CSV table of C-alpha atoms and ligand atoms in Angstrom, one decimal:
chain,number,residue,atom,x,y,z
A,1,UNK,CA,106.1,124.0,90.7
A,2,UNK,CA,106.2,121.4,93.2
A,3,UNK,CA,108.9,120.8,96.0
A,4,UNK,CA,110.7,117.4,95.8
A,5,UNK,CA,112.7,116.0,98.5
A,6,UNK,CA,115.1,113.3,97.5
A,7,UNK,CA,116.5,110.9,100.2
A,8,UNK,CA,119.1,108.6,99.3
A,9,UNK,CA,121.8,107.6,101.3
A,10,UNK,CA,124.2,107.4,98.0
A,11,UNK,CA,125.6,111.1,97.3
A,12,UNK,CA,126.0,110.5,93.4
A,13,UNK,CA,122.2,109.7,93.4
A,14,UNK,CA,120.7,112.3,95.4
A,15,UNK,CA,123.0,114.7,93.1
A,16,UNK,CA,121.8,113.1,90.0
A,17,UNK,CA,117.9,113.2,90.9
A,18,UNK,CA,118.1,116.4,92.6
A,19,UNK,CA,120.0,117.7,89.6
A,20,UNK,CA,117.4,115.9,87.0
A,21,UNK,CA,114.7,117.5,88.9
A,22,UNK,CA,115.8,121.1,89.4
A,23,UNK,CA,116.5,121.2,85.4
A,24,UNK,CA,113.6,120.9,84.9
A,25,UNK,CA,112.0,123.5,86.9
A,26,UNK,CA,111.2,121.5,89.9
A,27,UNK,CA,112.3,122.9,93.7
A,28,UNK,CA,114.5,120.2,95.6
A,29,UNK,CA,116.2,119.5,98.9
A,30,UNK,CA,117.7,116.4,99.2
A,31,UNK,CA,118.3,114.1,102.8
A,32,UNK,CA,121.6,111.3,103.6
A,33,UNK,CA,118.7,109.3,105.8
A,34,UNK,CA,115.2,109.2,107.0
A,35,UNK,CA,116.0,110.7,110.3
A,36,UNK,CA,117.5,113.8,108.3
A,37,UNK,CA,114.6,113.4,106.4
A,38,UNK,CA,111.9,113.8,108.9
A,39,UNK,CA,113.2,116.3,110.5
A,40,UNK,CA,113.2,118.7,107.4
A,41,UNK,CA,109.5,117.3,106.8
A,42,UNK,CA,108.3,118.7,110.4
A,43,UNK,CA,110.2,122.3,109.4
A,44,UNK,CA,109.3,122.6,105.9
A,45,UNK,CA,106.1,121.2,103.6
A,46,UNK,CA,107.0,118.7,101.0
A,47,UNK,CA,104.5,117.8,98.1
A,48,UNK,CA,106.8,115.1,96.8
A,49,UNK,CA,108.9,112.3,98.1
A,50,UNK,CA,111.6,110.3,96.5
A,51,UNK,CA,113.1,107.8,98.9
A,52,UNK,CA,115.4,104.8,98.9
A,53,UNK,CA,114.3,101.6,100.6
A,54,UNK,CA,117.8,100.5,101.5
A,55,UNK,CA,119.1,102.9,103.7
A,56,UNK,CA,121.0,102.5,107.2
A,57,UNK,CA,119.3,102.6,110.5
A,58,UNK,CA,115.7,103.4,108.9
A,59,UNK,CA,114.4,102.3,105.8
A,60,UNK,CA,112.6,103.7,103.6
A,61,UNK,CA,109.8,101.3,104.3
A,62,UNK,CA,109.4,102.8,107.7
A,63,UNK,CA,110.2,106.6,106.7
A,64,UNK,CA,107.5,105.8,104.8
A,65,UNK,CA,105.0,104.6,107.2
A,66,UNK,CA,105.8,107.9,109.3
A,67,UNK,CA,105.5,109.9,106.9
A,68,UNK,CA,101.6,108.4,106.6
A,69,UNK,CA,101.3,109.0,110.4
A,70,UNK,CA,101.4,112.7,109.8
A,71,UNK,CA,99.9,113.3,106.4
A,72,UNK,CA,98.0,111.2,103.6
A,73,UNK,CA,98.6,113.7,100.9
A,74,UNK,CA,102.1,114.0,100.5
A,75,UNK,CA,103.0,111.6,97.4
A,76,UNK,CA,105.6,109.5,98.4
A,77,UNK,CA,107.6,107.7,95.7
A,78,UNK,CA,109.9,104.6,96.7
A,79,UNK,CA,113.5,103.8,94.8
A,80,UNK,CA,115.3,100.8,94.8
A,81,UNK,CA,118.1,98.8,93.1
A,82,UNK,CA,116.6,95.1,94.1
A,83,UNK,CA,113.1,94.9,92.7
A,84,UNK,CA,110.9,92.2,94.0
A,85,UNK,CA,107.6,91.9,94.1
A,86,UNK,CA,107.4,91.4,97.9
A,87,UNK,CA,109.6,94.8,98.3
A,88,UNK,CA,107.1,96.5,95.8
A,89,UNK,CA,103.9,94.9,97.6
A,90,UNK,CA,105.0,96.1,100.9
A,91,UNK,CA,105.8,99.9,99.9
A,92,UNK,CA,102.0,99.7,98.2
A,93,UNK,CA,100.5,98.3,101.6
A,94,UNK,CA,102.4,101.2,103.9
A,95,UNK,CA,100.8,103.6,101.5
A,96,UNK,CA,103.7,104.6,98.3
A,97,UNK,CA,102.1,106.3,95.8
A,98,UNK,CA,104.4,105.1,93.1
A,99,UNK,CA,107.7,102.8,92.8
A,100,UNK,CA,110.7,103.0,90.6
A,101,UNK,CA,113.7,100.5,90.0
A,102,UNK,CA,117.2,101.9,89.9
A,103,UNK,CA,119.4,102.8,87.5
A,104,UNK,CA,116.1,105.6,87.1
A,105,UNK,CA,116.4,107.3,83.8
A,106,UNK,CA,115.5,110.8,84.0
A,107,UNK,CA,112.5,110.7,81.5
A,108,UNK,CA,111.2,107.3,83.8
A,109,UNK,CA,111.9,110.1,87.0
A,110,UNK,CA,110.1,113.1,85.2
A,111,UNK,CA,107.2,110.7,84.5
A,112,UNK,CA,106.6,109.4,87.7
A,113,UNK,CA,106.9,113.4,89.5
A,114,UNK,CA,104.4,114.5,87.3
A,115,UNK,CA,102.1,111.9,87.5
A,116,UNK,CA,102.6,112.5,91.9
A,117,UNK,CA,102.2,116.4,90.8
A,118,UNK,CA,98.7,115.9,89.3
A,119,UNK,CA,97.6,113.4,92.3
A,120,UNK,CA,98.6,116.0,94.8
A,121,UNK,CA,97.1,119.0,93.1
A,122,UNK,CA,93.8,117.0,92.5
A,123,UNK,CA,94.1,115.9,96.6
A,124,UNK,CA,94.6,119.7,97.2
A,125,UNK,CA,91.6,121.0,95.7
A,126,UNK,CA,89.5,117.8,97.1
A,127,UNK,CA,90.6,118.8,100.3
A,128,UNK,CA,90.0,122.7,99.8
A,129,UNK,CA,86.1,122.2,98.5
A,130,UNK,CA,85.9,119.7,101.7
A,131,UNK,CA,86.4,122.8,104.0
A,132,UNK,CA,84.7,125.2,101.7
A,133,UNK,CA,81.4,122.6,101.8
A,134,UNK,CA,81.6,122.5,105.8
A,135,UNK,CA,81.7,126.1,106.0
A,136,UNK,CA,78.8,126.4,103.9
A,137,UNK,CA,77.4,124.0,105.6
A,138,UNK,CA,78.0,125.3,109.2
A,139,UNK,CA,76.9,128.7,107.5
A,140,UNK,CA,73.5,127.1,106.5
A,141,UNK,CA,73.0,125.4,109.6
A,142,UNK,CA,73.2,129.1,111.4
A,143,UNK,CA,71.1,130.6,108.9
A,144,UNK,CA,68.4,127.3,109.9
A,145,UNK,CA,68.8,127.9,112.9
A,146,UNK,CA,68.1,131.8,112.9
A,147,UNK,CA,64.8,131.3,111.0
A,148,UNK,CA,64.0,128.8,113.4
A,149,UNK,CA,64.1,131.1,116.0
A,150,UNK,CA,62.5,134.0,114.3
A,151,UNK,CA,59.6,131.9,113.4
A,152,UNK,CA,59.4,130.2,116.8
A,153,UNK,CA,59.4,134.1,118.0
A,154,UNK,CA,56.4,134.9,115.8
A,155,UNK,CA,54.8,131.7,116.1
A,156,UNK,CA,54.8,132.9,120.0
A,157,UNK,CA,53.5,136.5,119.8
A,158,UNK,CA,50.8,135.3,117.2
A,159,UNK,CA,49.1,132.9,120.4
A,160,UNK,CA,49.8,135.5,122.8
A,161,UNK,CA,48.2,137.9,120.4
A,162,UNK,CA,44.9,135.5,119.7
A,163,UNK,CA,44.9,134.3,123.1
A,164,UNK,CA,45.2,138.1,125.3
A,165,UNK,CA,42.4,139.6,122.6
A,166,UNK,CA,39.7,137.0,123.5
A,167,UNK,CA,40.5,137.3,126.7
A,168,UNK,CA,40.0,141.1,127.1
A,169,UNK,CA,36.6,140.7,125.9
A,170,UNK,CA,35.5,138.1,128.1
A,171,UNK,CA,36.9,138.8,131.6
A,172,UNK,CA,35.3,136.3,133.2
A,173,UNK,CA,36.9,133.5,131.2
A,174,UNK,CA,40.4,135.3,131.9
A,175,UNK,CA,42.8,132.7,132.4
A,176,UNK,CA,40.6,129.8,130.9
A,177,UNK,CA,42.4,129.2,127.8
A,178,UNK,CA,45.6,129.4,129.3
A,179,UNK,CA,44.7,126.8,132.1
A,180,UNK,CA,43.0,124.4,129.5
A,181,UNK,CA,45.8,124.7,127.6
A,182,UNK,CA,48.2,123.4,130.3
A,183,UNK,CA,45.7,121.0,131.2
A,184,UNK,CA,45.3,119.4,127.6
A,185,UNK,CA,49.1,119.2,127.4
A,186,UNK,CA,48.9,117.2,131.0
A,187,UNK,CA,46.9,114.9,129.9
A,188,UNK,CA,48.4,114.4,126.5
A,189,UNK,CA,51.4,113.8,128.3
A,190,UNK,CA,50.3,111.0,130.7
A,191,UNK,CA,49.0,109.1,127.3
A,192,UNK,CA,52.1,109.5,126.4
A,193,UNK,CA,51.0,110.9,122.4
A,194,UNK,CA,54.8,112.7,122.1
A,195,UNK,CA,56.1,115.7,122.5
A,196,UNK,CA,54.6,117.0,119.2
A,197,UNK,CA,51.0,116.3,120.4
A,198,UNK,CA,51.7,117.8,123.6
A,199,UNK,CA,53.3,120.8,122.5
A,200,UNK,CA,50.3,121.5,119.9
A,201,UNK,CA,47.5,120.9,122.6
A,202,UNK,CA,49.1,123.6,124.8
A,203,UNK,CA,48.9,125.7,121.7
A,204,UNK,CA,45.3,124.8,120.7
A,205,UNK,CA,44.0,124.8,124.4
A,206,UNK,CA,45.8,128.7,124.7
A,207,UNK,CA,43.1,129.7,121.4
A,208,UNK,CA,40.8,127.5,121.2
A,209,UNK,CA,38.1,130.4,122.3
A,210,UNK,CA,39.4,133.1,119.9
A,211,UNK,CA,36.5,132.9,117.9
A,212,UNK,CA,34.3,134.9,121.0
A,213,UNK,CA,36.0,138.0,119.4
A,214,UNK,CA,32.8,138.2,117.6
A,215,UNK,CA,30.5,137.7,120.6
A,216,UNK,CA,29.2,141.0,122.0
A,217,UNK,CA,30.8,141.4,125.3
A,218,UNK,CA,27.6,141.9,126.8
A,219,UNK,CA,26.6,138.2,125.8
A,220,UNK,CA,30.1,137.1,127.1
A,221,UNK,CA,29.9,138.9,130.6
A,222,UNK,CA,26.3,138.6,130.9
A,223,UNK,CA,26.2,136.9,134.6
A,224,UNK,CA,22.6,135.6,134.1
A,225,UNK,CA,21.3,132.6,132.4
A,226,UNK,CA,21.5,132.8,128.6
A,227,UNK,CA,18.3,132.9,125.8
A,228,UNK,CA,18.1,130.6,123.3
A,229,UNK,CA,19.1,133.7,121.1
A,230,UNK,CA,21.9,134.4,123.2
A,231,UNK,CA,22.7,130.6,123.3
A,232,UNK,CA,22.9,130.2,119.9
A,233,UNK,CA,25.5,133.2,119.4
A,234,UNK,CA,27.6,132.1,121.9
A,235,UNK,CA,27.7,128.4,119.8
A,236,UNK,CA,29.1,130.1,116.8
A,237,UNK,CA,32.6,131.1,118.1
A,238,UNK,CA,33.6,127.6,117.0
A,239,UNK,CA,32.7,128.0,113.6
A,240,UNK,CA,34.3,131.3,113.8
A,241,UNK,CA,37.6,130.3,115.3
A,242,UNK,CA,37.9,127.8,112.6
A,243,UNK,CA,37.3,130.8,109.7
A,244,UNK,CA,40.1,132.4,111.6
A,245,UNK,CA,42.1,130.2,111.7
A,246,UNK,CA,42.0,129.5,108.3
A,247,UNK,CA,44.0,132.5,108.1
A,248,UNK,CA,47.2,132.1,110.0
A,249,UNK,CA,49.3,129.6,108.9
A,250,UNK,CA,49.2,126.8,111.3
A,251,UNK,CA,48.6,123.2,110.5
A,252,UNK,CA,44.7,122.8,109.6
A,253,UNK,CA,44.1,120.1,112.2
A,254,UNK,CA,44.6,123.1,114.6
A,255,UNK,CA,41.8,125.2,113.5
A,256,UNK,CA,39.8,122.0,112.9
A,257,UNK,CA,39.7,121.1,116.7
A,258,UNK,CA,38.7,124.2,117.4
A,259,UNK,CA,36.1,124.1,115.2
A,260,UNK,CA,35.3,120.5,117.2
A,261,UNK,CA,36.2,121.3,120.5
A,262,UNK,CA,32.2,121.3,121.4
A,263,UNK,CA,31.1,118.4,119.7
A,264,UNK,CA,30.5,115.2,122.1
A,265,UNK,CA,31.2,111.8,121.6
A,266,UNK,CA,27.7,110.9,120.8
A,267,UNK,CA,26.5,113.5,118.7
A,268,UNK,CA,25.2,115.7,120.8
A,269,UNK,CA,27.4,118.2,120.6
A,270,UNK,CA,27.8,121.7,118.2
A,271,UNK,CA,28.1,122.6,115.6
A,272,UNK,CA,27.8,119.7,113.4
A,273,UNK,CA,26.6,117.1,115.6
A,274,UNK,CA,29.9,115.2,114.9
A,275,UNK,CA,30.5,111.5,116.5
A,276,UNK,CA,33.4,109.8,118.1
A,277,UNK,CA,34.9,108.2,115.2
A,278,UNK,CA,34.8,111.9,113.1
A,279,UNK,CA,36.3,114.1,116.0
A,280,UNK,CA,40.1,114.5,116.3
A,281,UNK,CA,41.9,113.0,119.4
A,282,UNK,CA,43.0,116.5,119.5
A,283,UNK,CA,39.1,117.6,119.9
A,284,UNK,CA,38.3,114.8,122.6
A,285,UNK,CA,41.2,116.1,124.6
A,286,UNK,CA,40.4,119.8,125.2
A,287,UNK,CA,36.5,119.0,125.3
A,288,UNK,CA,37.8,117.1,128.8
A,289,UNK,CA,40.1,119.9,130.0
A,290,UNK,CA,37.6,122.2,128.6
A,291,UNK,CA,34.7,120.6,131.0
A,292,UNK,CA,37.0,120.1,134.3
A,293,UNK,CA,38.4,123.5,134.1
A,294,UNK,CA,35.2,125.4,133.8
A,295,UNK,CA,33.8,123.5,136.5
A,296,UNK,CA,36.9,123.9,138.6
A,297,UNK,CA,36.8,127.8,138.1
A,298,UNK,CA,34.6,130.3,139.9
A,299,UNK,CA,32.0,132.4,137.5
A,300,UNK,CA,29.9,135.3,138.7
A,301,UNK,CA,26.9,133.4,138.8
A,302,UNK,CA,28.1,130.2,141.0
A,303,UNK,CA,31.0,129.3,142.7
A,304,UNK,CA,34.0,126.9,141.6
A,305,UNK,CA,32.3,123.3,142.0
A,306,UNK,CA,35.6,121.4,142.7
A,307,UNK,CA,37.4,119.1,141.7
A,308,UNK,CA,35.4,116.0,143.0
A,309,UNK,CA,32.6,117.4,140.8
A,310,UNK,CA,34.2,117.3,138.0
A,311,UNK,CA,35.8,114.6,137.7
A,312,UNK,CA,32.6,112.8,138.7
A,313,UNK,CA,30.9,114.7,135.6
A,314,UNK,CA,33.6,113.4,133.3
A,315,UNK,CA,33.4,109.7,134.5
A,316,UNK,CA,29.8,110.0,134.7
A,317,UNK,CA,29.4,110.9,130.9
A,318,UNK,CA,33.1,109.0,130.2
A,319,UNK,CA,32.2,106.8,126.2
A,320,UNK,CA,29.0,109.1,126.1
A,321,UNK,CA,30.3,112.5,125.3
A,322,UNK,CA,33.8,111.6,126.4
A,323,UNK,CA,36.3,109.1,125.1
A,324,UNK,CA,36.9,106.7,127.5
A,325,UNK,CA,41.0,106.9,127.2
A,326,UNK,CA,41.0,110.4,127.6
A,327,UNK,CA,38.6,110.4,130.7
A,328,UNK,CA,40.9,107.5,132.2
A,329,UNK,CA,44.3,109.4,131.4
A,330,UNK,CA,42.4,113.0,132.9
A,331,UNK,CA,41.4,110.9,136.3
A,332,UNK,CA,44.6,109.5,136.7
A,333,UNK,CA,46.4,112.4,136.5
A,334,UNK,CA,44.7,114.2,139.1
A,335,UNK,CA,44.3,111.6,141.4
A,336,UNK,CA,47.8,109.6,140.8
A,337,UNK,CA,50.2,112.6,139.6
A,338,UNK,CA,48.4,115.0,142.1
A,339,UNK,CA,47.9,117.8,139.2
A,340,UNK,CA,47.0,121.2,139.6
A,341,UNK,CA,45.0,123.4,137.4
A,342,UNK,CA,48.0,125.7,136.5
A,343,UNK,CA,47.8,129.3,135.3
A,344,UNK,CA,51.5,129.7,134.1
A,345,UNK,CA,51.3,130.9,130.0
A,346,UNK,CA,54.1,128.3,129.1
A,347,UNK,CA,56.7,129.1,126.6
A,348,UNK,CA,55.7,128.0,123.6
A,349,UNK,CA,58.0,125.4,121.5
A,350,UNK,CA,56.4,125.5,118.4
A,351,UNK,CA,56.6,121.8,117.1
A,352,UNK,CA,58.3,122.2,113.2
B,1,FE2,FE1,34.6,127.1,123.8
């Protein structure tokens, strides 16, 4: 049953109310005035309130609006013996849930309580699923957040994984991934394409050799020049990168770019010969790092050719095998942002 506090500065009423109440199963307490009043209200919890208006020092207009200060549920019902619709306007706007006119008959009284009863248990249980629904919610959002982490986690160890086993096979290219990968995410970055695009050309760039698992080593550190035979193996780790990739479940534009990371602008490229407007952004990018690393980098049979060189090779062939942008962004970045090749494996932030 609910608890009723009747405030009344008139003995006979509170007696009467209080007395109309308790018979019928209800727990009271009953205050002179609204300063008596409040100060039961901060010791004890109320889910009722039957007040007076008229009452000395404060009214119950203003016990009322301090009540509200402190809680919205509480149902607050207002009494008085001179109705008017201005009194009864007012104790609506400073938040009464109900109002009654004196003399109150006690079936009038019982009516109005239990109607205040069912508000207040229905505000109850509102206010109880609320928290329950943010707790969920707050228990979902660590759950999210877990998964997040654990796939982020084998997300990482998957490109560490592809990107270490191609590199153990091919010593010579140790590194090259990882610094084409960087580069790629450079020069993604000074075209400003987002952190998504960045993030995903670091992770392309870090594999985008994994399919020379399937290249003899002895093709892979042979220090010579290659045969045509030998050539033409080495060409096929793009088609088999792509089959590999196939199998791990990235997005399919990034086993497609490896599968184009060869291919030139104007067709002259492997595997299929692709042109400018069929090869991914993605694609053009790494061909660009791909080209100034490997010219930056010493190899057994010649030293590193510098930097000069390859940028001239890039501008030289810039809307012939390169895109144009991508040449222009690769240049500027070197020369403006003074970049350096860098050989740091980056965390990776896996974009979901
Ligand atoms: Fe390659």
């Amino acid at each position: 049953m609910s608890k009723v506090l009747v405030v009344d500065d008139e003995k006979s009423m509170r007696i009467t109310l209080s007395e109309f109440l308790s018979n019928d199963g209800y727990e009271t307490a009953s205050a002179p005035d609204a300063q008596s009043a409040l100060k039961m209200i901060e010791e004890e919890e109320f889910d009722i309130i039957l007040t007076d208006i008229i009452m000395p020092k404060i009214s119950g207009i203003e016990l009322l609006s301090q009540i509200r200060e402190k809680s919205q549920t509480v149902q607050v019902i207002i009494m008085t013996g001179e109705p008017t619709v201005d009194t009864a306007v007012k104790a609506v706007q400073s938040g009464a849930n109900d109002y009654l006119t004196k003399p109150i008959k006690r079936d009038v009284l019982l009516k109005a309580i239990r109607h205040a009863e069912q508000i207040k248990l229905l505000n109850d249980e509102k206010l109880i699923l609320e928290k329950e629904n943010l707790i969920y919610q707050k228990g979902l959002e660590g759950i999210l957040l877990e998964r997040t982490t654990a796939l982020q986690n084998a997300m990482q160890g998957i490109i560490t994984l592809l990107s270490s086993v191609v590199e153990a096979r091919d010593p010579y290219t140790a590194g090259h991934q990882r610094r084409v990968g960087n580069l790629s995410a450079a020069i993604a970055d000074r075209m400003n394409l987002g952190t998504k695009v960045v993030e995903f050309m670091r992770i392309i760039g870090y594999i985008h050799d994994v399919g020379k698992i399937v290249i003899p080593t002895e093709i892979l550190s042979k220090p010579g020049t290659l045969n045509p035979l030998e050539m033409q193996m080495i060409r096929t780790h793009a088609l088999s990168g792509y089959d590999m990739l196939l199998k791990v479940d990235l997005p399919s534009f990034v086993g497609e770019t490896i599968f184009q990371h060869h291919e030139r602008c104007d067709g002259s490229g492997y595997p299929r010969g692709l042109k400018d407007k069929d090869i991914t952004v993605e694609a053009k990018i790494i061909m660009v790092a791909d080209v100034v690393e490997a010219m930056m980098s010493h190899r057994p049979y010649r030293p590193a050719l510098g930097l000069d060189a390859a940028l001239h090779e890039i501008q030289q062939n810039a809307g012939v095998y390169y895109h144009q942008d991508i040449v222009s962004s690769c240049v500027e970045l070197f020369r403006k942002d003074y970049y350096e090749i860098e050989d740091l494996e980056h965390k990776i932030h896996f974009p979901i």
